[in-house]
Each structure stands twice: as structure tokens, then as C-alpha cells.
């Protein structure tokens, strides 16, 4: 049994049994992959894949189990290299992050800037994605960390560390009827078209607040981009509901910012990573820079918990920053 054979069956499964596409991605030949898979099946005495003619048509039940174990084996071989590098080249490596537009634009820049100054030889990669994409990237080890709000679909193989709470704000033009209001009520918001986030992408369902109050919100435009929300507000398309952290005092002087914390419940931003991820020292440092209560001792204590409910309980007495 060769590691290369294990890599082939994993990648074939990842590419929906398309051997030709797998060969293209791995810069090898289709016949070579097919031959190696066949040799592995013969050695094990079981079929990993079902076939229809010359094409793979499905993964057998035993094949599913073999592929899962193969993933673990390849991940461990990667970890061995990482552990060695931690001692031989402690300040050399990579850090990859998947996050939403708002987090990437407004929460991460100062942290990234400081991190790059301290660790100039660490290769940083940041990818924008919603909650589903973030979880997929973590599972497939495309990225190390996900900075996200919606953790409803996490399993216990993923660690979710609460970083800070954030509230929504209402944004209108200076000419808007709501601009001079000190406190805005939900009854007033339903009178105007609303522009806000796509709840299917980030789990911050603005519309649910109206439903629970027995109201009907007129949401005319959804987007993941807070900047785009503000652009359409300035065009007079409606009232914007955005994350308060997305307010830029310098560039948003032509907008009126109104408190919405009494209308919409706060949300929490988390750093999420696989329980099996080997955390290098610079990764601990990044987490600490992003959220100062998450020192190495606290992170390790969270990892020692068996599930995320225990982790959340662990943080019950910790006062998180509100943005």
C-alpha cells in the first residue's frame, strides 16, 4: 500500500469519481491513476469503487470507510512534516483563513497587518466564503481557520472559539425621514424598503426578527457586501441594516448611523478549526492577536473539551468585546 494510492482514491472521491479531472489536477495520467486504484483494490481484496464499463459509478460502503481512514493517514503525514518544521523553521510556514466579506474588510486588516510584521516569512492566504464554504474548506483542509458567525452546522470535530459579539446598525441618508429619530422601533422599519445581508449566507436572519414580532419586512435587496448595502442606501433605494463594525467614520460621513441593538439580537464571531489541526506557535499567536482573551492556555483548554457545547459553557464567565 502506497501513500500515492491513498491520495488517488481521496482525490477521485473529491472530484465526483471523475478520473480524468483528477489526473488533470494531480498532473498525472488517467491510466496511471486507474492502474494504482486497481492495484490497491487487489491488495486489499475489496472494491473501493463500483464501475459501469470503464467508468467509476459509485463508492462502495467499504470504500467509504477506506477513504475516510486514508484521509486521516494523509493528514497525519502532513502533521508530521508540520511538527518537524515547528522545530527546524519555527517562523516559516503558511496560514490560510476563510471568512466573510465583512470580517475580511473590517475585522481582520489590523490583525493581519500586525501578524505580517511579526511573522514576515509566514505565507498568508485569505479566501472569502459563506458559512457552508468555510466548513467545507475546513473539512478538506483547504484552510486552517474560519472566521465566521454561523456555527449551527459544525460537528464536534471542529473547535469554535468565541471571539467577540457584534450588533447591527441602521444606516440612512441625511434626508431620510428616520434620520432625526433618536430611537427607532420595529413598527417604523416595516414602513420602508430594507437592504441587508443575505441570511442564507451568514446566518444573521434579519427577516426572522420581523416574523417573530408578527411583522412583515420589505427586504428589497440582499447581499454579503456591507459596502454595497451602503452604496444602495446612498442611492435612496432603502434603509440599510448592516454590522456596526462595517461603519467607517471617514467614508460614511454622508450617512446617518442609528442604533439597532434594541431591535436585533447580537451575534458572535468565532474562530473555527479542525480538532485534528496541529496548532503551530504562530497560529496560537494569531488567535491571541484576533481576540486577546484567547491565550494559548485558554485555547488548549477549549480543545480538551469533548464538544462545542462544553466550550461555550467554558466561556460563560468570559466577557467578550462588543463591536
Short mmCIF file of C-alpha atoms in Angstrom, two decimals:
data_model
loop_
_atom_site.label_atom_id
_atom_site.label_comp_id
_atom_site.label_asym_id
_atom_site.label_seq_id
_atom_site.Cartn_x
_atom_site.Cartn_y
_atom_site.Cartn_z
CA UNK A 1 0.00 0.00 0.00
CA UNK A 2 1.40 3.37 -1.04
CA UNK A 3 0.55 6.89 0.11
CA UNK A 4 0.17 7.81 -3.54
CA UNK A 5 -2.61 5.23 -3.92
CA UNK A 6 -4.41 6.66 -0.90
CA UNK A 7 -4.09 10.15 -2.35
CA UNK A 8 -5.58 8.95 -5.63
CA UNK A 9 -8.71 7.39 -4.10
CA UNK A 10 -9.29 10.51 -1.97
CA UNK A 11 -8.95 12.87 -4.92
CA UNK A 12 -11.16 10.71 -7.14
CA UNK A 13 -13.84 10.86 -4.44
CA UNK A 14 -13.35 14.65 -4.12
CA UNK A 15 -13.79 15.05 -7.88
CA UNK A 16 -17.07 13.12 -8.06
CA UNK A 17 -15.42 9.97 -9.49
CA UNK A 18 -14.08 11.86 -12.49
CA UNK A 19 -10.69 10.18 -13.04
CA UNK A 20 -9.82 12.41 -15.99
CA UNK A 21 -10.34 15.58 -13.92
CA UNK A 22 -8.39 14.06 -11.03
CA UNK A 23 -5.46 13.26 -13.32
CA UNK A 24 -5.51 16.82 -14.63
CA UNK A 25 -5.45 18.30 -11.14
CA UNK A 26 -2.67 15.97 -9.97
CA UNK A 27 -0.61 16.46 -13.15
CA UNK A 28 -0.55 12.76 -13.92
CA UNK A 29 -2.19 10.35 -16.37
CA UNK A 30 -5.67 8.88 -16.19
CA UNK A 31 -4.46 5.31 -16.93
CA UNK A 32 -1.86 5.68 -14.16
CA UNK A 33 -4.50 6.59 -11.57
CA UNK A 34 -6.82 3.78 -12.69
CA UNK A 35 -3.96 1.27 -12.51
CA UNK A 36 -2.93 2.33 -9.00
CA UNK A 37 -6.52 2.17 -7.72
CA UNK A 38 -6.96 -1.30 -9.22
CA UNK A 39 -3.72 -2.49 -7.61
CA UNK A 40 -4.87 -1.16 -4.21
CA UNK A 41 -8.21 -2.93 -4.53
CA UNK A 42 -6.47 -6.19 -5.46
CA UNK A 43 -4.10 -5.88 -2.50
CA UNK A 44 -6.99 -5.24 -0.09
CA UNK A 45 -9.27 -7.82 -1.67
CA UNK A 46 -12.25 -5.41 -1.81
CA UNK A 47 -13.79 -2.99 -4.28
CA UNK A 48 -13.44 0.64 -3.31
CA UNK A 49 -15.37 1.85 -6.35
CA UNK A 50 -18.22 0.40 -8.39
CA UNK A 51 -17.79 0.51 -12.16
CA UNK A 52 -20.03 0.93 -15.15
CA UNK A 53 -17.95 -0.18 -18.10
CA UNK A 54 -14.66 1.72 -17.91
CA UNK A 55 -16.09 4.47 -15.70
CA UNK A 56 -16.40 4.66 -11.93
CA UNK A 57 -20.06 4.88 -10.95
CA UNK A 58 -20.14 4.89 -7.15
CA UNK A 59 -18.20 4.32 -3.93
CA UNK A 60 -18.86 1.06 -2.11
CA UNK A 61 -19.75 1.12 1.61
CA UNK A 62 -16.37 -0.39 2.50
CA UNK A 63 -14.79 2.07 0.08
CA UNK A 64 -16.29 4.96 2.06
CA UNK A 65 -14.64 3.67 5.23
CA UNK A 66 -11.30 3.14 3.50
CA UNK A 67 -11.34 6.64 2.04
CA UNK A 68 -12.12 8.15 5.46
CA UNK A 69 -9.17 6.32 7.02
CA UNK A 70 -6.98 7.30 4.04
CA UNK A 71 -7.81 10.97 4.71
CA UNK A 72 -6.73 10.56 8.32
CA UNK A 73 -3.47 8.89 7.27
CA UNK A 74 -2.56 11.61 4.79
CA UNK A 75 -3.49 14.30 7.31
CA UNK A 76 -1.19 12.67 9.86
CA UNK A 77 1.68 12.53 7.37
CA UNK A 78 1.16 16.24 6.78
CA UNK A 79 1.15 16.85 10.55
CA UNK A 80 4.48 15.02 10.92
CA UNK A 81 6.04 17.45 8.47
CA UNK A 82 4.45 20.39 10.26
CA UNK A 83 5.68 19.21 13.68
CA UNK A 84 9.21 18.86 12.32
CA UNK A 85 9.03 22.30 10.74
CA UNK A 86 7.91 23.79 14.07
CA UNK A 87 11.35 22.91 15.44
CA UNK A 88 13.53 23.43 12.37
CA UNK A 89 11.83 26.56 10.95
CA UNK A 90 9.53 28.00 13.66
CA UNK A 91 8.80 31.22 11.78
CA UNK A 92 8.32 29.68 8.35
CA UNK A 93 5.00 28.23 7.21
CA UNK A 94 1.53 29.08 5.97
CA UNK A 95 -1.70 30.34 7.48
CA UNK A 96 -4.92 30.13 5.48
CA UNK A 97 -8.25 31.66 6.51
CA UNK A 98 -11.77 31.56 5.09
CA UNK A 99 -14.09 34.33 6.20
CA UNK A 100 -16.96 36.56 5.15
CA UNK A 101 -16.59 39.87 3.35
CA UNK A 102 -17.46 41.91 6.45
CA UNK A 103 -14.90 40.15 8.64
CA UNK A 104 -12.22 40.36 5.93
CA UNK A 105 -12.89 44.05 5.28
CA UNK A 106 -13.49 45.41 8.75
CA UNK A 107 -12.31 42.99 11.47
CA UNK A 108 -9.17 41.36 10.10
CA UNK A 109 -6.99 44.06 8.47
CA UNK A 110 -5.36 45.43 11.63
CA UNK A 111 -4.74 41.89 12.93
CA UNK A 112 -3.29 40.78 9.60
CA UNK A 113 -1.05 43.85 9.44
CA UNK A 114 0.40 43.20 12.90
CA UNK A 115 0.78 39.48 12.21
CA UNK A 116 2.70 40.16 8.99
CA UNK A 117 5.08 42.48 10.83
CA UNK A 118 5.83 39.83 13.47
CA UNK A 119 5.91 36.87 11.04
CA UNK A 120 7.10 38.20 7.66
CA UNK A 121 8.00 34.69 6.43
CA UNK A 122 4.56 33.19 7.04
CA UNK A 123 2.60 32.91 3.78
CA UNK A 124 -0.92 34.21 4.38
CA UNK A 125 -3.91 33.20 2.29
CA UNK A 126 -7.38 34.68 2.86
CA UNK A 127 -10.42 33.38 0.99
CA UNK A 128 -13.88 34.91 1.09
CA UNK A 129 -16.75 32.50 1.66
CA UNK A 130 -20.04 31.95 3.46
CA UNK A 131 -20.59 29.54 6.35
CA UNK A 132 -21.03 26.49 4.09
CA UNK A 133 -17.86 27.27 2.14
CA UNK A 134 -15.94 27.88 5.36
CA UNK A 135 -16.96 24.49 6.78
CA UNK A 136 -16.17 22.73 3.50
CA UNK A 137 -12.73 24.34 3.37
CA UNK A 138 -12.00 23.24 6.93
CA UNK A 139 -13.14 19.65 6.32
CA UNK A 140 -10.99 19.38 3.20
CA UNK A 141 -8.06 21.17 4.86
CA UNK A 142 -8.11 23.88 2.24
CA UNK A 143 -7.84 26.42 5.06
CA UNK A 144 -6.61 26.29 8.66
CA UNK A 145 -9.06 28.73 10.24
CA UNK A 146 -12.55 30.00 9.51
CA UNK A 147 -13.66 33.32 10.98
CA UNK A 148 -17.44 33.06 10.99
CA UNK A 149 -20.71 33.76 12.79
CA UNK A 150 -22.97 30.85 11.86
CA UNK A 151 -21.72 27.71 13.66
CA UNK A 152 -25.06 25.85 13.60
CA UNK A 153 -23.74 23.18 11.22
CA UNK A 154 -20.45 22.41 12.94
CA UNK A 155 -19.69 18.90 14.16
CA UNK A 156 -17.60 18.05 17.21
CA UNK A 157 -14.52 17.55 15.06
CA UNK A 158 -14.40 21.33 14.79
CA UNK A 159 -13.43 23.69 17.59
CA UNK A 160 -15.34 27.00 17.76
CA UNK A 161 -13.72 29.71 19.91
CA UNK A 162 -15.96 32.73 20.67
CA UNK A 163 -14.07 35.93 19.88
CA UNK A 164 -16.45 38.88 20.19
CA UNK A 165 -20.08 39.94 19.93
CA UNK A 166 -21.33 42.35 17.29
CA UNK A 167 -24.51 44.32 16.77
CA UNK A 168 -26.37 45.65 13.78
CA UNK A 169 -26.76 49.31 12.94
CA UNK A 170 -29.31 51.10 10.76
CA UNK A 171 -27.98 53.42 8.06
CA UNK A 172 -29.98 56.05 6.19
CA UNK A 173 -29.27 59.17 4.18
CA UNK A 174 -29.36 62.53 5.95
CA UNK A 175 -32.58 63.36 4.08
CA UNK A 176 -34.41 60.20 5.15
CA UNK A 177 -37.44 60.54 7.49
CA UNK A 178 -35.72 58.32 10.05
CA UNK A 179 -32.53 60.39 10.12
CA UNK A 180 -33.64 62.58 13.05
CA UNK A 181 -35.01 59.75 15.17
CA UNK A 182 -33.27 59.04 18.47
CA UNK A 183 -34.73 55.56 18.89
CA UNK A 184 -36.23 53.57 16.02
CA UNK A 185 -38.87 50.92 16.63
CA UNK A 186 -39.64 47.85 14.53
CA UNK A 187 -43.03 49.32 13.56
CA UNK A 188 -41.22 52.20 11.87
CA UNK A 189 -38.80 49.98 9.95
CA UNK A 190 -41.59 47.97 8.30
CA UNK A 191 -42.73 51.15 6.57
CA UNK A 192 -39.57 51.30 4.43
CA UNK A 193 -37.76 49.03 1.96
CA UNK A 194 -34.78 47.36 3.64
CA UNK A 195 -31.35 46.46 2.31
CA UNK A 196 -29.37 43.94 4.32
CA UNK A 197 -27.35 40.73 4.40
CA UNK A 198 -28.30 37.50 2.68
CA UNK A 199 -29.40 35.35 5.64
CA UNK A 200 -28.77 32.15 3.66
CA UNK A 201 -25.08 33.04 3.57
CA UNK A 202 -24.17 34.19 7.07
CA UNK A 203 -26.92 33.00 9.38
CA UNK A 204 -27.86 36.52 10.51
CA UNK A 205 -31.53 36.39 9.59
CA UNK A 206 -32.87 39.95 9.77
CA UNK A 207 -36.24 38.84 8.48
CA UNK A 208 -36.70 36.39 11.36
CA UNK A 209 -36.81 39.29 13.82
CA UNK A 210 -39.84 40.71 11.99
CA UNK A 211 -41.53 37.33 11.75
CA UNK A 212 -41.17 36.72 15.49
CA UNK A 213 -42.76 40.12 16.11
CA UNK A 214 -45.63 39.33 13.74
CA UNK A 215 -44.43 41.89 11.20
CA UNK A 216 -43.64 41.67 7.51
CA UNK A 217 -40.32 43.16 6.42
CA UNK A 218 -39.96 44.63 2.95
CA UNK A 219 -36.44 43.40 2.19
CA UNK A 220 -35.73 44.56 -1.35
CA UNK A 221 -32.07 43.65 -1.67
CA UNK A 222 -29.78 41.06 -0.03
CA UNK A 223 -26.01 40.97 -0.33
CA UNK A 224 -22.97 39.79 1.62
CA UNK A 225 -21.20 43.09 0.94
CA UNK A 226 -21.72 45.80 3.59
CA UNK A 227 -20.16 48.35 1.26
CA UNK A 228 -22.74 47.52 -1.39
CA UNK A 229 -25.55 47.94 1.15
CA UNK A 230 -24.26 51.44 1.96
CA UNK A 231 -23.96 52.26 -1.75
CA UNK A 232 -27.63 51.48 -2.37
CA UNK A 233 -28.68 53.35 0.74
CA UNK A 234 -26.89 56.42 -0.64
CA UNK A 235 -28.78 55.93 -3.90
CA UNK A 236 -32.04 56.14 -1.96
CA UNK A 237 -33.01 52.51 -2.53
CA UNK A 238 -33.92 51.88 1.11
CA UNK A 239 -32.85 51.63 4.73
CA UNK A 240 -29.67 49.67 5.35
CA UNK A 241 -29.19 47.15 8.15
CA UNK A 242 -25.51 46.25 8.50
CA UNK A 243 -22.96 45.11 11.05
CA UNK A 244 -21.98 48.05 13.24
CA UNK A 245 -18.30 47.17 12.68
CA UNK A 246 -18.80 47.96 8.98
CA UNK A 247 -19.27 51.67 9.71
CA UNK A 248 -16.34 53.77 8.55
CA UNK A 249 -16.40 57.21 10.17
CA UNK A 250 -14.22 58.70 7.44
CA UNK A 251 -16.02 57.36 4.37
CA UNK A 252 -19.58 57.22 5.71
CA UNK A 253 -19.96 60.87 6.72
CA UNK A 254 -22.86 61.29 4.27
CA UNK A 255 -24.87 58.63 6.14
CA UNK A 256 -26.70 58.74 9.46
CA UNK A 257 -25.90 55.80 11.72
CA UNK A 258 -28.66 54.70 14.09
CA UNK A 259 -28.57 52.19 16.92
CA UNK A 260 -30.30 48.84 16.26
CA UNK A 261 -29.10 46.78 19.23
CA UNK A 262 -32.56 47.04 20.85
CA UNK A 263 -34.20 45.63 17.71
CA UNK A 264 -31.87 42.88 16.52
CA UNK A 265 -30.12 40.44 18.83
CA UNK A 266 -26.34 40.45 18.92
CA UNK A 267 -24.25 37.84 17.11
CA UNK A 268 -20.94 36.24 17.97
CA UNK A 269 -17.88 35.83 15.77
CA UNK A 270 -15.86 32.63 16.18
CA UNK A 271 -12.51 31.29 15.07
CA UNK A 272 -13.12 27.71 13.96
CA UNK A 273 -10.59 24.99 13.17
CA UNK A 274 -10.39 21.21 12.98
CA UNK A 275 -9.74 19.45 16.27
CA UNK A 276 -7.06 17.45 14.44
CA UNK A 277 -5.20 20.57 13.26
CA UNK A 278 -1.70 20.82 14.73
CA UNK A 279 -1.55 24.39 16.00
CA UNK A 280 1.83 25.94 15.47
CA UNK A 281 3.01 28.73 17.76
CA UNK A 282 2.31 31.43 15.19
CA UNK A 283 -1.27 30.09 14.90
CA UNK A 284 -1.76 30.46 18.65
CA UNK A 285 -0.36 33.97 18.31
CA UNK A 286 -2.78 34.85 15.51
CA UNK A 287 -5.74 33.71 17.61
CA UNK A 288 -4.49 35.79 20.54
CA UNK A 289 -4.00 38.87 18.35
CA UNK A 290 -7.51 38.48 16.98
CA UNK A 291 -9.08 38.05 20.40
CA UNK A 292 -7.00 38.87 23.48
CA UNK A 293 -8.84 36.55 25.88
CA UNK A 294 -7.84 33.55 23.75
CA UNK A 295 -4.33 32.91 25.02
CA UNK A 296 -2.61 29.56 24.50
CA UNK A 297 -3.82 28.18 27.82
CA UNK A 298 -7.45 29.07 27.06
CA UNK A 299 -7.26 27.62 23.54
CA UNK A 300 -5.82 24.34 24.81
CA UNK A 301 -8.48 24.19 27.50
CA UNK A 302 -11.14 24.53 24.79
CA UNK A 303 -9.53 21.81 22.68
CA UNK A 304 -9.67 19.50 25.69
CA UNK A 305 -13.48 19.82 25.74
CA UNK A 306 -15.32 16.99 24.01
CA UNK A 307 -17.81 19.19 22.14
CA UNK A 308 -18.67 22.79 21.37
CA UNK A 309 -21.44 22.95 23.95
CA UNK A 310 -18.80 22.37 26.60
CA UNK A 311 -16.64 25.06 25.04
CA UNK A 312 -19.48 27.59 25.11
CA UNK A 313 -20.14 26.71 28.75
CA UNK A 314 -16.46 27.25 29.47
CA UNK A 315 -16.76 30.82 28.17
CA UNK A 316 -19.90 31.67 30.16
CA UNK A 317 -17.92 33.76 32.64
CA UNK A 318 -15.79 35.48 29.99
CA UNK A 319 -16.91 38.96 28.98
CA UNK A 320 -16.45 39.28 25.23
CA UNK A 321 -15.78 42.56 23.46
CA UNK A 322 -18.79 44.06 21.65
CA UNK A 323 -18.25 45.63 18.22
#
